[in-house]
Coordinates of C-alpha atoms and ligand atoms in Angstrom, one line a residue:
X1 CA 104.4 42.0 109.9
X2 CA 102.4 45.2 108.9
X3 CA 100.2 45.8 106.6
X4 CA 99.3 43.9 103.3
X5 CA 97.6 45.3 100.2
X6 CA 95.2 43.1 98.2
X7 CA 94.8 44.7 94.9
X8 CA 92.3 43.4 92.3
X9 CA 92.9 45.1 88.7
X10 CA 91.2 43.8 85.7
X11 CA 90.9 45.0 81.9
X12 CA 89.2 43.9 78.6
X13 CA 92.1 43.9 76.4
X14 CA 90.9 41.6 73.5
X15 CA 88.6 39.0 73.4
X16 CA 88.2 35.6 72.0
X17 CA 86.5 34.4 70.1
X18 CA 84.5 38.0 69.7
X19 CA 83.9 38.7 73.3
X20 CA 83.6 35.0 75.3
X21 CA 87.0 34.2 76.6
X22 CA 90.6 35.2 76.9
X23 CA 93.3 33.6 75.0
X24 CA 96.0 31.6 76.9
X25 CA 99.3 34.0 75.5
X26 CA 97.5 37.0 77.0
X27 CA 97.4 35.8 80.5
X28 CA 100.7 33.8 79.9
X29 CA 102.0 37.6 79.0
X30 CA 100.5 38.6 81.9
X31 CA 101.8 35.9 84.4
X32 CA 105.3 36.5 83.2
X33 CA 105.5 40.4 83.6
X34 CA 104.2 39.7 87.4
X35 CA 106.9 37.2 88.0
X36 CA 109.2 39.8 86.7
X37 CA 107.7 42.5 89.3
X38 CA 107.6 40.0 92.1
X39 CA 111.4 39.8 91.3
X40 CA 112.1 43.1 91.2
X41 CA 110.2 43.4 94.6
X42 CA 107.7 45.5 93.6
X43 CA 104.8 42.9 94.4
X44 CA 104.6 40.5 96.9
X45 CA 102.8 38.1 94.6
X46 CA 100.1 37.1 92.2
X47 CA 97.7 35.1 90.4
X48 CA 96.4 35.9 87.1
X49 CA 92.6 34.6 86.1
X50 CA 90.0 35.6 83.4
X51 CA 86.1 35.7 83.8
X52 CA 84.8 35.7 80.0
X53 CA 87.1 38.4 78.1
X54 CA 88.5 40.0 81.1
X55 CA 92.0 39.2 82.3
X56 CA 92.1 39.9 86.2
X57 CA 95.1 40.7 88.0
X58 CA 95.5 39.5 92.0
X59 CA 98.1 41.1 93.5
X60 CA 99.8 41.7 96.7
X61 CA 102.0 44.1 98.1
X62 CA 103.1 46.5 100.9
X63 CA 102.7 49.6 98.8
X64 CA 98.6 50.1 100.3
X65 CA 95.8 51.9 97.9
X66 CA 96.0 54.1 94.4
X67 CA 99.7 53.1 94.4
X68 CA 101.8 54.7 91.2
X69 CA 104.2 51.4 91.0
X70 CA 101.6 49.3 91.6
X71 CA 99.1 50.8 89.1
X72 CA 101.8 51.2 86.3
X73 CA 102.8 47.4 86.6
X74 CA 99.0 46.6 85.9
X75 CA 98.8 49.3 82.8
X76 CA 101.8 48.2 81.2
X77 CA 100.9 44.7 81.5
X78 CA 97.6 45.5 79.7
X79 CA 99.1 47.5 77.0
X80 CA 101.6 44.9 76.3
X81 CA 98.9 42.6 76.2
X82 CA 97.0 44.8 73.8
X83 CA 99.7 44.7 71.2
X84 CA 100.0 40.7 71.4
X85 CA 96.2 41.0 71.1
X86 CA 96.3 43.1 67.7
X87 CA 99.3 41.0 66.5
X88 CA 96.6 37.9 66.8
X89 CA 93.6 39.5 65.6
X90 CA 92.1 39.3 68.6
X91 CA 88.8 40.8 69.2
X92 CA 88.5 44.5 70.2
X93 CA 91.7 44.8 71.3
X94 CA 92.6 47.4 74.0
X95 CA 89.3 48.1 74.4
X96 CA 88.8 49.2 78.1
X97 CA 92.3 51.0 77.4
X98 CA 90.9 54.5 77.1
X99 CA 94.0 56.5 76.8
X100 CA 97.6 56.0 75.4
X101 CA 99.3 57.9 78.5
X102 CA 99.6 56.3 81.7
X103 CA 98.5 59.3 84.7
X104 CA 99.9 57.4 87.9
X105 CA 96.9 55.6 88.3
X106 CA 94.4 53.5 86.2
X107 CA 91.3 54.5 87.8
X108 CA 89.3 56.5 85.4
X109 CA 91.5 55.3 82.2
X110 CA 89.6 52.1 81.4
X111 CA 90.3 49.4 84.1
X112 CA 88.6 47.9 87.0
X113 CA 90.0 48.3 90.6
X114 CA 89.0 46.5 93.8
X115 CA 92.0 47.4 96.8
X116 CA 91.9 47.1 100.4
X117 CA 95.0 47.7 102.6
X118 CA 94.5 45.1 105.9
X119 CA 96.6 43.9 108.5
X120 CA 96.8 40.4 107.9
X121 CA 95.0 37.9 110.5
X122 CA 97.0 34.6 111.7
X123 CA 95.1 33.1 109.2
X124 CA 93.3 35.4 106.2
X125 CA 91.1 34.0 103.9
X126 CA 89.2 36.4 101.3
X127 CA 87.2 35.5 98.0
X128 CA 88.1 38.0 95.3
X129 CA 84.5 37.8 92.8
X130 CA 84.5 38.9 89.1
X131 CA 82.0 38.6 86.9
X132 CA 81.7 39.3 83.0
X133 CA 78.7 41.2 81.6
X134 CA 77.4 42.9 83.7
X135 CA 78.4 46.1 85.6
X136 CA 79.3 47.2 89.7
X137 CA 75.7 47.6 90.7
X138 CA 75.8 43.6 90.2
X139 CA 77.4 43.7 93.8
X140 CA 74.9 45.7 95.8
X141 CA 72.1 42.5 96.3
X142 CA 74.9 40.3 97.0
X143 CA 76.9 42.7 99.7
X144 CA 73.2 43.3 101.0
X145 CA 72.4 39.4 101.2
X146 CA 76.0 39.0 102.8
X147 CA 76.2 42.2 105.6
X148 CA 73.1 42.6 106.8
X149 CA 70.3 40.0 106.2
X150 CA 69.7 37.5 109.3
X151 CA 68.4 35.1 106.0
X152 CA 71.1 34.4 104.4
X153 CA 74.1 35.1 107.2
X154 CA 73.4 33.0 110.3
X155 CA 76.2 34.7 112.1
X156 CA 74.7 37.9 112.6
X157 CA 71.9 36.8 114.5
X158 CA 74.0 33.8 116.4
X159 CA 77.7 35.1 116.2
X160 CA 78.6 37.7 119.0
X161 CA 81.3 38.8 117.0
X162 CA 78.9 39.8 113.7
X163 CA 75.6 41.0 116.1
X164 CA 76.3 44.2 115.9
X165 CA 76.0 44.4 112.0
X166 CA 77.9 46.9 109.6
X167 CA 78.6 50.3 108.2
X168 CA 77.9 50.3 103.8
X169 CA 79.8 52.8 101.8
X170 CA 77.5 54.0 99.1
X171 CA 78.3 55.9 96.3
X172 CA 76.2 58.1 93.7
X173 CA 78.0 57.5 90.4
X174 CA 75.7 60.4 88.9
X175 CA 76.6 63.0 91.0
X176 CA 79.9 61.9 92.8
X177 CA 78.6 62.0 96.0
X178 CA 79.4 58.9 99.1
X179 CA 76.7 57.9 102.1
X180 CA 77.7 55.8 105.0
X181 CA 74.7 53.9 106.8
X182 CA 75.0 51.7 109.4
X183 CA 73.0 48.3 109.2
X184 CA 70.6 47.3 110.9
X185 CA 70.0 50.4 112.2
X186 CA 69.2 52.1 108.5
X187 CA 68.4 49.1 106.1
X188 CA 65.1 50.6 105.1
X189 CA 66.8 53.9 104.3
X190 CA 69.4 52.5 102.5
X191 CA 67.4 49.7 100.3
X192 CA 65.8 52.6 98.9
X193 CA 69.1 53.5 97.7
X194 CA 70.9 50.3 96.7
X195 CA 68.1 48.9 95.5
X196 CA 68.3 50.9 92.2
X197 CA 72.1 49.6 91.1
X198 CA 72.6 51.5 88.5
X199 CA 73.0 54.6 90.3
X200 CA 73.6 54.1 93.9
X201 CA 76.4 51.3 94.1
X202 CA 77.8 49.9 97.3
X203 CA 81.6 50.7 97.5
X204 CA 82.9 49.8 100.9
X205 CA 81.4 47.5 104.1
X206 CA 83.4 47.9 107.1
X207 CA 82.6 46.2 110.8
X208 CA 81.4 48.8 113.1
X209 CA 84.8 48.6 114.9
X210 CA 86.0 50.5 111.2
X211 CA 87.9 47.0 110.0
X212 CA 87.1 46.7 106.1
X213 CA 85.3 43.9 105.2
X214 CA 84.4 44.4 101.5
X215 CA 85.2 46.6 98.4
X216 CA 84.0 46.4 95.3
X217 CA 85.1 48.1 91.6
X218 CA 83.1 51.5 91.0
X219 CA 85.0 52.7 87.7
X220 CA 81.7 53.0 85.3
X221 CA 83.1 53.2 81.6
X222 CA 80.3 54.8 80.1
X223 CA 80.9 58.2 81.8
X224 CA 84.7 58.2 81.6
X225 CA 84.8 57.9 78.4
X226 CA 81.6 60.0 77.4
X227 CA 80.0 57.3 75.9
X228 CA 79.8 53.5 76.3
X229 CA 82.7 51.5 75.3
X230 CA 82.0 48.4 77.5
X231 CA 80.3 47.5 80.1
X232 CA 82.5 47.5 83.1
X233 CA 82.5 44.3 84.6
X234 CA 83.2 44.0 88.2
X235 CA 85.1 42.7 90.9
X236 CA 84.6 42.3 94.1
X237 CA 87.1 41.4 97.5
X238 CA 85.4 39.7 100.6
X239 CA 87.1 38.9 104.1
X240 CA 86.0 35.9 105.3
X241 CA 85.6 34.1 108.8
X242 CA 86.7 35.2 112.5
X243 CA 84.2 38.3 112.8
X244 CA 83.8 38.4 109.3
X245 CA 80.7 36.7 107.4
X246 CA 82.1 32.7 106.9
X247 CA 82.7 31.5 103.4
X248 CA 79.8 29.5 103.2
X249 CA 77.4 32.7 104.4
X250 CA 79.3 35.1 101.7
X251 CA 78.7 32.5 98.8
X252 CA 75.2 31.4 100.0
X253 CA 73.9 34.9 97.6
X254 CA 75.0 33.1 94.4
X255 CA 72.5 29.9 94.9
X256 CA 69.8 32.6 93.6
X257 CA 71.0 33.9 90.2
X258 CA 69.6 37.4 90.2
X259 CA 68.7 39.9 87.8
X260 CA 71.6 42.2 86.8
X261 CA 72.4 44.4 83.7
X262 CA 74.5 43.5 81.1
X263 CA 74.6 40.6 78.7
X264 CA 74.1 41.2 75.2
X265 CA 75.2 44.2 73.8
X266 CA 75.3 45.0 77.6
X267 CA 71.5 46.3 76.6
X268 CA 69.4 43.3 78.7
X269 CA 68.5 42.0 82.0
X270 CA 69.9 38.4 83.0
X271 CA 70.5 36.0 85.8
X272 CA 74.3 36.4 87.0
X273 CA 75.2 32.9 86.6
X274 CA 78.0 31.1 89.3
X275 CA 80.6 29.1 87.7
X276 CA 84.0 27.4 87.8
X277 CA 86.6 29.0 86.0
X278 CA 86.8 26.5 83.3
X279 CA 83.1 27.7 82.6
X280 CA 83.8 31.2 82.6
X281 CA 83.5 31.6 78.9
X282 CA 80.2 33.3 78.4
X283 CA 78.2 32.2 75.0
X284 CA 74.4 32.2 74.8
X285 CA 73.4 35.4 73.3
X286 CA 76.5 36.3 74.8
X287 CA 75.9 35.5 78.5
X288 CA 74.2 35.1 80.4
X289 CA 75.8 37.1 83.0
X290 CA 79.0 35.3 85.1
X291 CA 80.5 35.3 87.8
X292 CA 83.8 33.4 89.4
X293 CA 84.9 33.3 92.9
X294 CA 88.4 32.7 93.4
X295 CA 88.9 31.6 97.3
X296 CA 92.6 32.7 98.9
X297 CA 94.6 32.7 102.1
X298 CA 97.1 35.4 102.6
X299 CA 99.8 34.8 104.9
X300 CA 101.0 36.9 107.3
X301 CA 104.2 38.4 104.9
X302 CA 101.7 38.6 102.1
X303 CA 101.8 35.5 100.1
X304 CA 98.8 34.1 98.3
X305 CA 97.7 30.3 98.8
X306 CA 95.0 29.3 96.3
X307 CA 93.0 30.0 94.3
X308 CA 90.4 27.6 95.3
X309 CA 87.6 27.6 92.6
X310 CA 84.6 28.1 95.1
X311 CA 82.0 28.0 92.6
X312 CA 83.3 24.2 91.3
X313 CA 81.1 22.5 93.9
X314 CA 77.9 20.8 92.6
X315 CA 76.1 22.9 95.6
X316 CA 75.8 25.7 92.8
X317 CA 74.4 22.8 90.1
X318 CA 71.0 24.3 90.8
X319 CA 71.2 27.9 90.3
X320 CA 73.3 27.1 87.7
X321 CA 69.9 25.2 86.3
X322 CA 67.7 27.9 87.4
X323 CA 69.9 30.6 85.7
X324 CA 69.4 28.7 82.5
X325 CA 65.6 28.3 83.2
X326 CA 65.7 32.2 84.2
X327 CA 67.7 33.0 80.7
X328 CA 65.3 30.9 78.9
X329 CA 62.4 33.1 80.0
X330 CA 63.7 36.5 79.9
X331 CA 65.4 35.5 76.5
X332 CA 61.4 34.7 75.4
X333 CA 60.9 38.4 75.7
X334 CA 63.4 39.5 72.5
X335 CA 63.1 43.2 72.3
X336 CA 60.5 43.9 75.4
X337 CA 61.7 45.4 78.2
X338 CA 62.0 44.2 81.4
X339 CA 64.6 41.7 79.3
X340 CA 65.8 44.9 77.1
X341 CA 67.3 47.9 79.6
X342 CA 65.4 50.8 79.6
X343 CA 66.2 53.4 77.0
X344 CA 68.7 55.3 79.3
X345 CA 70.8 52.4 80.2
X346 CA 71.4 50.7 77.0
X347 CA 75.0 50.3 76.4
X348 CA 73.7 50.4 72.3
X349 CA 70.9 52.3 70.7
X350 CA 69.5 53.3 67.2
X351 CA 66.8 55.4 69.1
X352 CA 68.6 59.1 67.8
X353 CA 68.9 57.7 64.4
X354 CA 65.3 55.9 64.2
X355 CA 63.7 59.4 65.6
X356 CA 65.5 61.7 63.5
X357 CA 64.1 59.5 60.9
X358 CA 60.3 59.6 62.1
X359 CA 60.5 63.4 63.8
X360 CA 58.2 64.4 60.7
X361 CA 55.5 61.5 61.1
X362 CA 54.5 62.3 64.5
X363 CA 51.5 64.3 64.6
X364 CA 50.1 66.1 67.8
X365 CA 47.3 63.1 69.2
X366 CA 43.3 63.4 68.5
Ligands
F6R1 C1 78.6 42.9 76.1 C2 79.5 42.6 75.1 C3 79.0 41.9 73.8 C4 79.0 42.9 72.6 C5 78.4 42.3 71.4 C6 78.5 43.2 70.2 O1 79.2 43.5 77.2 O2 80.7 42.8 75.1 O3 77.7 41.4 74.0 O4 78.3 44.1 73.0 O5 79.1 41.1 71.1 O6 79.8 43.5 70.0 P1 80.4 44.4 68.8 O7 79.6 45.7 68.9 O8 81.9 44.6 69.2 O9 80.2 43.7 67.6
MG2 MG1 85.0 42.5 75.3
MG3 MG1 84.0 41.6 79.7

């Protein structure tokens, strides 16, 4: 067998109720037109699966990366999906649907992509993440935490096969730039980097031998569209096992909900919460922050076993609680920043309107 594509696509096309869940005809929609492609050969196969108000598309195929066929199934199914969402009065329908013409390829037109051509071990297992509320940089403390600290993966200081570390892909969303570092080798280097996620987000983590190992979504709505029209939240594929980080050692991250933009307004700092996927419908001031992790084998001519819901496991009860405790205090802080984003980063802001308004009262200081 040669080589399998895993592709991970993913749009906010309506929301319910306002923007906490998905409703069940959209991804029923959306599981029938991939049956139909999977007939017609174009896919291998599929799952279908929402975090909050974003319907996320697993797919695999033989087609590899950026595929026309493959990004057109995905866009029609969305736009379809739009129309049943405006027929229901469903909330802010189409919205990460930027334009009404498809170009070959989604990326830059709204949705979220994660893809990674492989060839497929005896046995494959891979955890696709996506989260809701929050936006790519969500990934880089968690691919850290996962690829190169001793911490939190055992196997790279005990595993012969993971001791050598691994090469990080870093892109500059601002000025469309990529870095490779290799780890351990440049962690300092590169922390100073990834540490600030809103501008320096991990894209790629490859073994030092060049096998991938990771890939997130990059697409940043904001500057596609000129403005903010969502905030673009992620997804993110993992290999697991046999060289590769084990499953345990790439979900051990989530047991410490950190900090990541988003939430509200996608305008605040909260914890990114794990949950099951019957708990990915966020509501507290709309948040806080989740994430899902849907755990799959892929056979050897490309067929998907699972999902396993990785984050149903009362392992992840506690930083489920601590998330909570963690929203709790950052919610405390209402308008304050470090809670609020700073001024440059809010998806939503009066500032123009409220200084235009007071550009006359400001006199020079004593
Ligand atoms: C955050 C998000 C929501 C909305 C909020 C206001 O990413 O989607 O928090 O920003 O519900 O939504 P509108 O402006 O549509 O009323
Ligand atoms: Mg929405
Ligand atoms: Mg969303």
């Amino acid at each position: 067998m040669g080589k399998v594509t895993l592709s991970v696509i993913k749009a906010d096309i309506g929301g319910y109720v306002g923007h906490s869940s998905m409703h069940p005809a959209l991804m029923d929609e959306a599981k029938e037109e991939l049956a139909k492609a999977k007939e017609r050969g174009i896919i291998k196969d599929y799952r279908v699966l929402h975090c909050g108000d974003d319907l996320e598309l697993i797919m695999t195929h033989t087609k590899g990366e950026d595929n026309p066929d493959i990004h057109k199934t995905a866009w029609d199914i969305f736009t379809a999906c739009t129309e049943i969402a405006k027929k229901m009065g469903l909330y802010g329908a189409g919205q990460d649907i930027l334009s009404e013409a498809f170009s070959g390829n989604v990326k830059g037109m709204g949705p979220g992509v994660a893809e990674m051509e492989i060839e497929v071990r005896p046995s494959e297992p891979v955890i696709v993440f996506m989260a809701d509320k929050t936006s790519p940089g969500a990934w880089n403390f968690i691919l850290y935490k996962i690829f190169a600290d001793p911490f939190n993966t055992a196997g790279l200081v005990i595993d012969p096969k993971l001791h050598s570390g691994f090469k990080f892909e870093v892109l500059d969303v601002y000025e469309h730039k990529k870095i490779v570092f290799d780890t351990p080798e440049e962690i300092y280097d590169m922390l100073v980097l990834i540490g600030a996620m809103e501008h320096y987000i991990i894209k790629r983590v490859f073994r030092k031998d060049g096998e991938i190992a990771a890939v997130s979504s990059t697409q940043k709505l904001s500057m596609m569209a000129g403005r903010y029209v969502g905030k673009d939240d992620p997804v993110l594929i993992v290999r697991t096992q046999s060289g590769f980080p084990a499953v345990g050692e790439v979900l051990e991250p989530f047991a410490n909900p950190h900090l990541v933009a988003g939430w509200m307004r996608g305008s605040h700092h909260g914890p990114l919460m794990p949950v099951g996927f019957g708990q990915a419908n966020p509501a507290r001031f709309d948040g806080p922050p989740r994430v899902i992790a849907a755990g799959l084998q892929i056979t050897q001519d490309g067929m998907l076993v699972g999902p396993r819901d990785m984050f149903d496991d009362p392992s992840f009860d506690e930083a489920r609680r601590m998330a909570n405790v963690i929203a709790n205090y950052m919610r405390a802080h209402g308008p304050f920043e470090p809670h609020r984003l700073g001024l440059a980063e809010m998806e939503y802001t009066t500032l123009p309107q409220v200084m235009e308004k007071l550009k006359d009262r400001f006199v020079p200081e004593e």
